[in-house]
Amino acid sequence: MNKLLRRTSDPSRIPDNAAGGLLHIDLDVLASNWRNLRDHAGGAEAAAVVKANAYGTGIEQAVPALLRAGCRTFFVAHLDEAICTRAVAADAAIYVLNGLLTGTGPTYADFDLRPVLGSSEEIDEWAAFSRSEGRRFKAAVHVDTGMNRLGLTVPEGLALRDRTDLQDFDLALLMSHFVSAEEGGNPLNGQQIEAFQAVRQSLPGIPASLANSSGIYLAQKPHFDLVRPGYALYGGNPTPDRDNPMSPVVGLEGRIVQLRWIEPDQTVGYNGRWTALEQRRVATISVGYADGYPRSASARGNSSETVLAGMALVNGRRCPFAGNISMDLIAVDVTEAADQVQRGDTVTLIGGDLTVDEVGRRAGTIGYEVLTSLGSRYARTYRGGEG
Ligand SMILES: *Cc1c(COP(=O)(O)O)cnc(C)c1O
Protein backbone atom coordinates (compact mmCIF):
# COMPACT_ATOMS: atom_id res chain seq x y z
CA MET A 1 0.00 0.00 0.00
CA ASN A 2 1.37 3.43 -0.81
CA LYS A 3 2.11 5.95 1.87
CA LEU A 4 -0.82 8.24 1.14
CA LEU A 5 -3.39 5.45 1.37
CA ARG A 6 -1.96 4.32 4.67
CA ARG A 7 -2.35 7.84 6.01
CA THR A 8 -5.95 8.47 4.90
CA SER A 9 -7.29 7.69 8.35
CA ASP A 10 -6.14 11.27 9.00
CA PRO A 11 -8.10 13.39 6.50
CA SER A 12 -5.89 16.41 7.16
CA ARG A 13 -3.10 14.54 5.32
CA ILE A 14 -5.04 14.40 2.05
CA PRO A 15 -3.74 17.16 -0.24
CA ASP A 16 -6.32 19.77 -1.25
CA ASN A 17 -5.83 19.11 -4.95
CA ALA A 18 -7.05 15.56 -4.38
CA ALA A 19 -10.58 16.78 -3.71
CA GLY A 20 -13.19 17.71 -6.30
CA GLY A 21 -14.35 20.87 -4.60
CA LEU A 22 -12.70 23.46 -2.38
CA LEU A 23 -14.67 25.04 0.42
CA HIS A 24 -13.31 28.21 2.01
CA ILE A 25 -14.66 29.32 5.37
CA ASP A 26 -13.61 32.69 6.76
CA LEU A 27 -13.78 32.64 10.56
CA ASP A 28 -12.75 36.30 10.86
CA VAL A 29 -15.75 37.31 8.76
CA LEU A 30 -17.95 35.04 10.88
CA ALA A 31 -16.72 36.89 13.97
CA SER A 32 -17.23 40.32 12.39
CA ASN A 33 -20.75 39.37 11.26
CA TRP A 34 -21.52 38.37 14.85
CA ARG A 35 -20.24 41.75 16.14
CA ASN A 36 -22.25 43.55 13.48
CA LEU A 37 -25.43 41.72 14.59
CA ARG A 38 -24.68 42.38 18.26
CA ASP A 39 -24.26 46.09 17.48
CA HIS A 40 -27.68 46.07 15.76
CA ALA A 41 -29.40 44.41 18.70
CA GLY A 42 -29.85 47.55 20.79
CA GLY A 43 -27.92 46.32 23.81
CA ALA A 44 -29.50 42.86 23.91
CA GLU A 45 -27.15 39.91 24.30
CA ALA A 46 -26.27 38.31 20.96
CA ALA A 47 -26.27 34.52 20.98
CA ALA A 48 -25.28 32.37 18.00
CA VAL A 49 -27.32 29.58 16.43
CA VAL A 50 -24.90 26.80 15.49
CA LYS A 51 -27.31 23.98 14.67
CA ALA A 52 -26.66 21.74 11.63
CA ASN A 53 -22.90 21.87 12.23
CA ALA A 54 -22.93 25.68 12.35
CA TYR A 55 -24.95 25.88 9.11
CA GLY A 56 -22.44 23.61 7.40
CA THR A 57 -19.34 25.60 8.40
CA GLY A 58 -18.22 23.29 11.23
CA ILE A 59 -19.10 23.58 14.93
CA GLU A 60 -15.53 22.75 15.92
CA GLN A 61 -14.16 25.80 14.08
CA ALA A 62 -17.09 28.24 14.18
CA VAL A 63 -17.82 28.04 17.91
CA PRO A 64 -14.27 28.92 19.08
CA ALA A 65 -14.21 31.85 16.63
CA LEU A 66 -17.54 33.11 18.01
CA LEU A 67 -16.33 32.66 21.59
CA ARG A 68 -13.28 34.80 20.86
CA ALA A 69 -15.59 37.45 19.40
CA GLY A 70 -17.43 37.52 22.73
CA CYS A 71 -20.40 35.20 22.19
CA ARG A 72 -21.46 33.36 25.36
CA THR A 73 -24.74 31.66 24.43
CA PHE A 74 -25.30 29.05 21.72
CA PHE A 75 -28.36 27.32 20.30
CA VAL A 76 -28.40 23.96 18.52
CA ALA A 77 -31.29 21.77 17.39
CA HIS A 78 -30.28 18.37 18.77
CA LEU A 79 -28.75 17.12 21.99
CA ASP A 80 -25.80 15.53 20.16
CA GLU A 81 -24.99 18.87 18.54
CA ALA A 82 -25.01 20.41 22.00
CA ILE A 83 -22.48 17.84 23.22
CA CYS A 84 -20.22 18.70 20.24
CA THR A 85 -20.59 22.38 21.09
CA ARG A 86 -19.74 21.74 24.75
CA ALA A 87 -16.53 20.01 23.66
CA VAL A 88 -15.24 23.35 22.30
CA ALA A 89 -17.07 25.77 24.62
CA ALA A 90 -16.48 24.74 28.22
CA ASP A 91 -18.29 27.66 29.89
CA ALA A 92 -20.96 28.76 27.39
CA ALA A 93 -24.71 28.50 27.88
CA ILE A 94 -25.96 25.93 25.35
CA TYR A 95 -29.65 25.50 24.50
CA VAL A 96 -31.22 22.61 22.61
CA LEU A 97 -34.09 23.98 20.49
CA ASN A 98 -35.81 20.69 19.70
CA GLY A 99 -36.54 20.18 23.36
CA LEU A 100 -36.43 17.43 25.90
CA LEU A 101 -36.79 13.81 24.85
CA THR A 102 -37.85 11.38 27.58
CA GLY A 103 -34.94 9.90 29.47
CA THR A 104 -32.32 12.42 28.31
CA GLY A 105 -32.26 14.44 31.55
CA PRO A 106 -29.02 12.85 32.81
CA THR A 107 -27.26 13.69 29.53
CA TYR A 108 -28.33 17.33 29.85
CA ALA A 109 -27.03 17.37 33.41
CA ASP A 110 -23.74 15.62 32.58
CA PHE A 111 -22.85 18.20 29.92
CA ASP A 112 -24.48 21.19 31.61
CA LEU A 113 -26.91 21.75 28.73
CA ARG A 114 -30.30 23.49 28.71
CA PRO A 115 -33.38 22.13 26.97
CA VAL A 116 -35.84 24.50 25.30
CA LEU A 117 -39.05 23.07 26.77
CA GLY A 118 -41.81 23.20 24.20
CA SER A 119 -44.79 21.52 25.83
CA SER A 120 -46.46 21.05 29.17
CA GLU A 121 -45.21 17.44 29.26
CA GLU A 122 -41.62 18.55 28.75
CA ILE A 123 -41.99 21.02 31.63
CA ASP A 124 -43.41 18.20 33.79
CA GLU A 125 -40.43 15.99 32.99
CA TRP A 126 -37.80 18.69 33.53
CA ALA A 127 -39.36 19.70 36.86
CA ALA A 128 -39.52 16.06 37.94
CA PHE A 129 -35.93 15.44 36.89
CA SER A 130 -34.75 18.54 38.77
CA ARG A 131 -36.65 17.43 41.91
CA SER A 132 -35.20 13.93 41.66
CA GLU A 133 -31.66 15.33 41.46
CA GLY A 134 -32.32 17.98 44.09
CA ARG A 135 -31.05 20.72 41.77
CA ARG A 136 -32.78 23.58 39.95
CA PHE A 137 -31.49 22.86 36.45
CA LYS A 138 -31.71 25.65 33.87
CA ALA A 139 -34.05 25.52 30.88
CA ALA A 140 -35.82 27.78 28.40
CA VAL A 141 -39.53 27.68 27.65
CA HIS A 142 -40.72 28.15 24.09
CA VAL A 143 -44.09 29.77 23.46
CA ASP A 144 -45.56 29.31 19.98
CA THR A 145 -46.86 32.65 18.71
CA GLY A 146 -47.77 31.55 15.19
CA MET A 147 -45.49 28.88 13.79
CA ASN A 148 -47.67 26.02 15.06
CA ARG A 149 -44.68 23.77 15.32
CA LEU A 150 -42.98 23.73 18.72
CA GLY A 151 -43.87 25.47 21.94
CA LEU A 152 -46.66 26.09 24.42
CA THR A 153 -49.76 27.81 23.11
CA VAL A 154 -50.09 31.46 24.12
CA PRO A 155 -52.85 30.62 26.68
CA GLU A 156 -50.56 27.92 28.14
CA GLY A 157 -47.78 30.52 28.25
CA LEU A 158 -50.02 32.97 30.10
CA ALA A 159 -50.91 30.22 32.60
CA LEU A 160 -47.27 29.36 33.28
CA ARG A 161 -46.97 31.62 36.30
CA ASP A 162 -49.65 29.57 38.07
CA ARG A 163 -47.67 26.35 37.74
CA THR A 164 -46.18 25.54 41.13
CA ASP A 165 -43.58 23.20 39.57
CA LEU A 166 -42.05 26.19 37.77
CA GLN A 167 -40.13 26.74 41.00
CA ASP A 168 -38.55 23.29 40.72
CA PHE A 169 -36.19 24.35 37.94
CA ASP A 170 -34.47 27.54 36.82
CA LEU A 171 -36.44 29.21 34.02
CA ALA A 172 -33.52 31.03 32.38
CA LEU A 173 -35.15 32.14 29.13
CA LEU A 174 -38.58 32.68 27.64
CA MET A 175 -38.55 32.48 23.86
CA SER A 176 -40.63 32.41 20.70
CA HIS A 177 -39.80 32.30 16.99
CA PHE A 178 -40.88 34.40 13.99
CA VAL A 179 -42.79 32.92 11.07
CA SER A 180 -41.62 35.38 8.38
CA ALA A 181 -39.32 37.97 9.86
CA GLU A 182 -37.55 38.34 6.48
CA GLU A 183 -40.76 39.99 5.21
CA GLY A 184 -40.54 43.29 7.03
CA GLY A 185 -44.08 44.30 6.03
CA ASN A 186 -45.81 41.10 7.09
CA PRO A 187 -48.49 41.94 9.72
CA LEU A 188 -47.83 38.60 11.42
CA ASN A 189 -44.58 40.03 12.82
CA GLY A 190 -46.46 42.64 14.86
CA GLN A 191 -49.02 40.08 16.02
CA GLN A 192 -46.29 37.72 17.21
CA ILE A 193 -44.46 40.52 19.03
CA GLU A 194 -47.69 41.49 20.80
CA ALA A 195 -48.52 37.92 21.85
CA PHE A 196 -44.95 37.40 23.07
CA GLN A 197 -45.04 40.68 25.03
CA ALA A 198 -48.17 39.55 26.84
CA VAL A 199 -46.60 36.26 27.95
CA ARG A 200 -43.43 38.04 28.93
CA GLN A 201 -45.28 40.55 31.09
CA SER A 202 -46.94 37.69 32.96
CA LEU A 203 -43.48 36.37 33.92
CA PRO A 204 -41.55 39.41 35.10
CA GLY A 205 -37.81 39.04 35.53
CA ILE A 206 -37.38 36.16 33.08
CA PRO A 207 -35.02 37.04 30.18
CA ALA A 208 -36.84 36.95 26.83
CA SER A 209 -35.80 36.22 23.24
CA LEU A 210 -37.73 36.45 19.98
CA ALA A 211 -35.50 37.60 17.11
CA ASN A 212 -33.67 35.37 14.63
CA SER A 213 -31.36 37.02 12.05
CA SER A 214 -34.13 38.82 10.18
CA GLY A 215 -35.99 39.68 13.38
CA ILE A 216 -33.01 41.78 14.46
CA TYR A 217 -33.63 44.06 11.45
CA LEU A 218 -37.39 44.49 11.86
CA ALA A 219 -38.53 48.10 12.27
CA GLN A 220 -40.19 47.15 15.59
CA LYS A 221 -36.74 46.19 17.00
CA PRO A 222 -38.03 43.12 18.89
CA HIS A 223 -34.65 42.52 20.50
CA PHE A 224 -35.80 41.90 24.09
CA ASP A 225 -32.93 40.52 26.20
CA LEU A 226 -31.27 38.15 23.75
CA VAL A 227 -31.20 37.73 19.95
CA ARG A 228 -30.64 34.41 18.17
CA PRO A 229 -29.06 34.95 14.75
CA GLY A 230 -28.08 31.97 12.62
CA TYR A 231 -28.16 32.49 8.85
CA ALA A 232 -26.81 36.07 8.89
CA LEU A 233 -23.74 34.98 10.88
CA TYR A 234 -22.75 32.80 7.95
CA GLY A 235 -23.26 35.59 5.41
CA GLY A 236 -26.92 35.09 4.44
CA ASN A 237 -28.94 38.23 3.86
CA PRO A 238 -31.35 38.87 6.77
CA THR A 239 -33.01 41.68 4.76
CA PRO A 240 -33.73 40.12 1.35
CA ASP A 241 -35.42 43.29 0.06
CA ARG A 242 -32.32 45.36 0.75
CA ASP A 243 -28.57 45.08 0.35
CA ASN A 244 -26.96 42.46 2.53
CA PRO A 245 -25.52 44.05 5.69
CA MET A 246 -23.43 40.89 6.23
CA SER A 247 -20.23 39.72 4.55
CA PRO A 248 -19.79 36.30 2.93
CA VAL A 249 -18.25 33.57 5.09
CA VAL A 250 -18.39 30.66 2.66
CA GLY A 251 -16.77 30.26 -0.76
CA LEU A 252 -16.95 27.19 -2.97
CA GLU A 253 -14.77 26.38 -5.94
CA GLY A 254 -14.93 23.41 -8.30
CA ARG A 255 -12.22 22.14 -10.58
CA ILE A 256 -12.54 21.80 -14.36
CA VAL A 257 -11.72 18.18 -15.15
CA GLN A 258 -12.51 18.36 -18.88
CA LEU A 259 -13.30 20.89 -21.59
CA ARG A 260 -14.98 19.97 -24.85
CA TRP A 261 -16.79 21.41 -27.83
CA ILE A 262 -20.39 20.33 -28.15
CA GLU A 263 -21.72 20.18 -31.71
CA PRO A 264 -25.11 21.63 -32.67
CA ASP A 265 -28.10 19.49 -31.60
CA GLN A 266 -26.03 17.46 -29.14
CA THR A 267 -27.31 17.19 -25.59
CA VAL A 268 -25.37 17.33 -22.32
CA GLY A 269 -25.79 15.07 -19.29
CA TYR A 270 -28.30 12.49 -18.07
CA ASN A 271 -31.61 12.33 -19.91
CA GLY A 272 -30.41 14.84 -22.51
CA ARG A 273 -32.28 17.71 -20.97
CA TRP A 274 -30.09 20.48 -22.46
CA THR A 275 -29.30 20.93 -26.13
CA ALA A 276 -26.57 22.97 -27.77
CA LEU A 277 -28.20 24.97 -30.59
CA GLU A 278 -24.84 25.91 -32.02
CA GLN A 279 -21.30 24.82 -31.22
CA ARG A 280 -20.67 25.41 -27.49
CA ARG A 281 -17.68 25.01 -25.20
CA VAL A 282 -18.60 23.02 -22.09
CA ALA A 283 -16.47 22.59 -18.97
CA THR A 284 -17.11 19.61 -16.70
CA ILE A 285 -16.65 20.52 -13.03
CA SER A 286 -15.85 17.92 -10.38
CA VAL A 287 -18.66 18.85 -7.97
CA GLY A 288 -22.09 17.22 -7.97
CA TYR A 289 -25.16 16.69 -5.89
CA ALA A 290 -23.34 14.15 -3.72
CA ASP A 291 -21.16 17.07 -2.61
CA GLY A 292 -24.28 18.86 -1.43
CA TYR A 293 -24.77 21.07 -4.47
CA PRO A 294 -28.55 21.06 -5.06
CA ARG A 295 -29.56 19.02 -8.12
CA SER A 296 -32.56 21.30 -8.49
CA ALA A 297 -30.15 23.89 -9.96
CA SER A 298 -29.91 21.70 -13.11
CA ALA A 299 -30.31 23.61 -16.40
CA ARG A 300 -32.95 22.21 -18.73
CA GLY A 301 -33.62 23.65 -22.18
CA ASN A 302 -31.04 24.79 -24.67
CA SER A 303 -28.05 27.04 -25.13
CA SER A 304 -30.18 30.06 -26.14
CA GLU A 305 -32.90 29.78 -23.54
CA THR A 306 -32.61 31.63 -20.24
CA VAL A 307 -33.82 29.38 -17.46
CA LEU A 308 -33.53 29.76 -13.71
CA ALA A 309 -30.65 27.39 -12.99
CA GLY A 310 -27.19 27.30 -11.48
CA MET A 311 -24.24 29.38 -12.59
CA ALA A 312 -20.50 29.42 -12.14
CA LEU A 313 -18.12 32.36 -12.18
CA VAL A 314 -15.38 31.57 -14.67
CA ASN A 315 -12.64 34.15 -14.47
CA GLY A 316 -15.23 36.50 -13.03
CA ARG A 317 -17.65 35.88 -15.90
CA ARG A 318 -21.09 34.36 -15.23
CA CYS A 319 -21.50 31.08 -17.11
CA PRO A 320 -24.72 29.03 -16.98
CA PHE A 321 -24.97 25.34 -16.14
CA ALA A 322 -25.79 22.94 -18.99
CA GLY A 323 -28.05 19.93 -18.36
CA ASN A 324 -28.73 17.85 -15.31
CA ILE A 325 -26.36 17.98 -12.38
CA SER A 326 -24.87 14.51 -11.83
CA MET A 327 -23.81 12.90 -8.60
CA ASP A 328 -20.19 14.03 -8.99
CA LEU A 329 -20.16 16.47 -11.91
CA ILE A 330 -21.70 19.70 -13.19
CA ALA A 331 -21.45 20.79 -16.83
CA VAL A 332 -21.04 24.52 -17.41
CA ASP A 333 -21.44 26.35 -20.71
CA VAL A 334 -18.22 28.39 -20.74
CA THR A 335 -18.43 29.48 -24.39
CA GLU A 336 -18.33 33.14 -23.39
CA ALA A 337 -15.09 32.57 -21.50
CA ALA A 338 -13.70 29.87 -23.81
CA ASP A 339 -10.37 31.52 -24.54
CA GLN A 340 -9.58 31.94 -20.85
CA VAL A 341 -10.16 28.46 -19.43
CA GLN A 342 -8.20 25.29 -19.31
CA ARG A 343 -8.34 21.89 -17.69
CA GLY A 344 -7.46 22.08 -13.98
CA ASP A 345 -8.71 25.64 -13.51
CA THR A 346 -11.08 26.29 -10.67
CA VAL A 347 -14.43 28.01 -11.12
CA THR A 348 -16.45 29.72 -8.42
CA LEU A 349 -19.74 28.10 -7.42
CA ILE A 350 -20.30 30.27 -4.34
CA GLY A 351 -18.40 33.52 -3.99
CA GLY A 352 -17.91 36.94 -5.52
CA ASP A 353 -21.30 38.26 -6.60
CA LEU A 354 -22.64 34.69 -6.66
CA THR A 355 -24.00 34.75 -3.13
CA VAL A 356 -25.41 31.93 -1.04
CA ASP A 357 -28.81 33.63 -1.37
CA GLU A 358 -28.60 33.63 -5.18
CA VAL A 359 -27.39 30.03 -5.35
CA GLY A 360 -30.43 29.07 -3.26
CA ARG A 361 -32.79 31.05 -5.48
CA ARG A 362 -31.32 29.51 -8.63
CA ALA A 363 -31.91 26.06 -7.14
CA GLY A 364 -35.52 26.89 -6.26
CA THR A 365 -34.69 26.79 -2.57
CA ILE A 366 -33.19 29.08 0.07
CA GLY A 367 -29.58 29.83 0.96
CA TYR A 368 -30.14 28.12 4.32
CA GLU A 369 -30.48 24.79 2.53
CA VAL A 370 -27.40 25.45 0.38
CA LEU A 371 -25.29 26.12 3.48
CA THR A 372 -26.57 23.26 5.59
CA SER A 373 -26.05 20.81 2.70
CA LEU A 374 -22.36 21.70 2.23
CA GLY A 375 -20.81 18.29 1.92
CA SER A 376 -18.10 16.49 3.80
CA ARG A 377 -16.43 15.69 0.47
CA TYR A 378 -14.99 19.15 0.00
CA ALA A 379 -11.43 20.05 0.96
CA ARG A 380 -12.22 22.57 3.67
CA THR A 381 -9.88 25.46 4.35
CA TYR A 382 -10.41 27.85 7.21
CA ARG A 383 -9.09 31.38 7.32
CA GLY A 384 -8.63 33.43 10.48
CA GLY A 385 -10.11 32.60 13.82
CA GLU A 386 -6.81 32.90 15.68
CA GLY A 387 -6.65 34.73 18.98
C1 LIG B 1 -32.82 28.25 13.39
C2 LIG B 1 -33.40 29.09 14.45
C3 LIG B 1 -32.92 30.39 14.66
C4 LIG B 1 -31.94 31.06 13.73
O1 LIG B 1 -32.65 31.53 12.61
P1 LIG B 1 -31.94 32.32 11.42
O2 LIG B 1 -33.07 32.69 10.53
O3 LIG B 1 -31.00 31.35 10.81
O4 LIG B 1 -31.26 33.48 12.02
C5 LIG B 1 -33.41 31.09 15.76
N1 LIG B 1 -34.36 30.55 16.57
C6 LIG B 1 -34.87 29.31 16.35
C7 LIG B 1 -35.93 28.79 17.26
C8 LIG B 1 -34.42 28.55 15.29
O5 LIG B 1 -34.94 27.33 15.05
CSV table of C-alpha atoms and ligand atoms in Angstrom, one decimal, residues 48-51 55 75-77 97-98 116 142 147 149-150 175-178 181-182 209-216 227-234 238 368, ligand 1:
chain,number,residue,atom,x,y,z
A,48,ALA,CA,-25.3,32.4,18.0
A,49,VAL,CA,-27.3,29.6,16.4
A,50,VAL,CA,-24.9,26.8,15.5
A,51,LYS,CA,-27.3,24.0,14.7
A,55,TYR,CA,-24.9,25.9,9.1
A,75,PHE,CA,-28.4,27.3,20.3
A,76,VAL,CA,-28.4,24.0,18.5
A,77,ALA,CA,-31.3,21.8,17.4
A,97,LEU,CA,-34.1,24.0,20.5
A,98,ASN,CA,-35.8,20.7,19.7
A,116,VAL,CA,-35.8,24.5,25.3
A,142,HIS,CA,-40.7,28.1,24.1
A,147,MET,CA,-45.5,28.9,13.8
A,149,ARG,CA,-44.7,23.8,15.3
A,150,LEU,CA,-43.0,23.7,18.7
A,175,MET,CA,-38.6,32.5,23.9
A,176,SER,CA,-40.6,32.4,20.7
A,177,HIS,CA,-39.8,32.3,17.0
A,178,PHE,CA,-40.9,34.4,14.0
A,181,ALA,CA,-39.3,38.0,9.9
A,182,GLU,CA,-37.5,38.3,6.5
A,209,SER,CA,-35.8,36.2,23.2
A,210,LEU,CA,-37.7,36.5,20.0
A,211,ALA,CA,-35.5,37.6,17.1
A,212,ASN,CA,-33.7,35.4,14.6
A,213,SER,CA,-31.4,37.0,12.0
A,214,SER,CA,-34.1,38.8,10.2
A,215,GLY,CA,-36.0,39.7,13.4
A,216,ILE,CA,-33.0,41.8,14.5
A,227,VAL,CA,-31.2,37.7,20.0
A,228,ARG,CA,-30.6,34.4,18.2
A,229,PRO,CA,-29.1,34.9,14.8
A,230,GLY,CA,-28.1,32.0,12.6
A,231,TYR,CA,-28.2,32.5,8.8
A,232,ALA,CA,-26.8,36.1,8.9
A,233,LEU,CA,-23.7,35.0,10.9
A,234,TYR,CA,-22.7,32.8,7.9
A,238,PRO,CA,-31.3,38.9,6.8
A,368,TYR,CA,-30.1,28.1,4.3
B,1,LIG,C1,-32.8,28.2,13.4
B,1,LIG,C2,-33.4,29.1,14.4
B,1,LIG,C3,-32.9,30.4,14.7
B,1,LIG,C4,-31.9,31.1,13.7
B,1,LIG,O1,-32.7,31.5,12.6
B,1,LIG,P1,-31.9,32.3,11.4
B,1,LIG,O2,-33.1,32.7,10.5
B,1,LIG,O3,-31.0,31.4,10.8
B,1,LIG,O4,-31.3,33.5,12.0
B,1,LIG,C5,-33.4,31.1,15.8
B,1,LIG,N1,-34.4,30.6,16.6
B,1,LIG,C6,-34.9,29.3,16.4
B,1,LIG,C7,-35.9,28.8,17.3
B,1,LIG,C8,-34.4,28.6,15.3
B,1,LIG,O5,-34.9,27.3,15.1
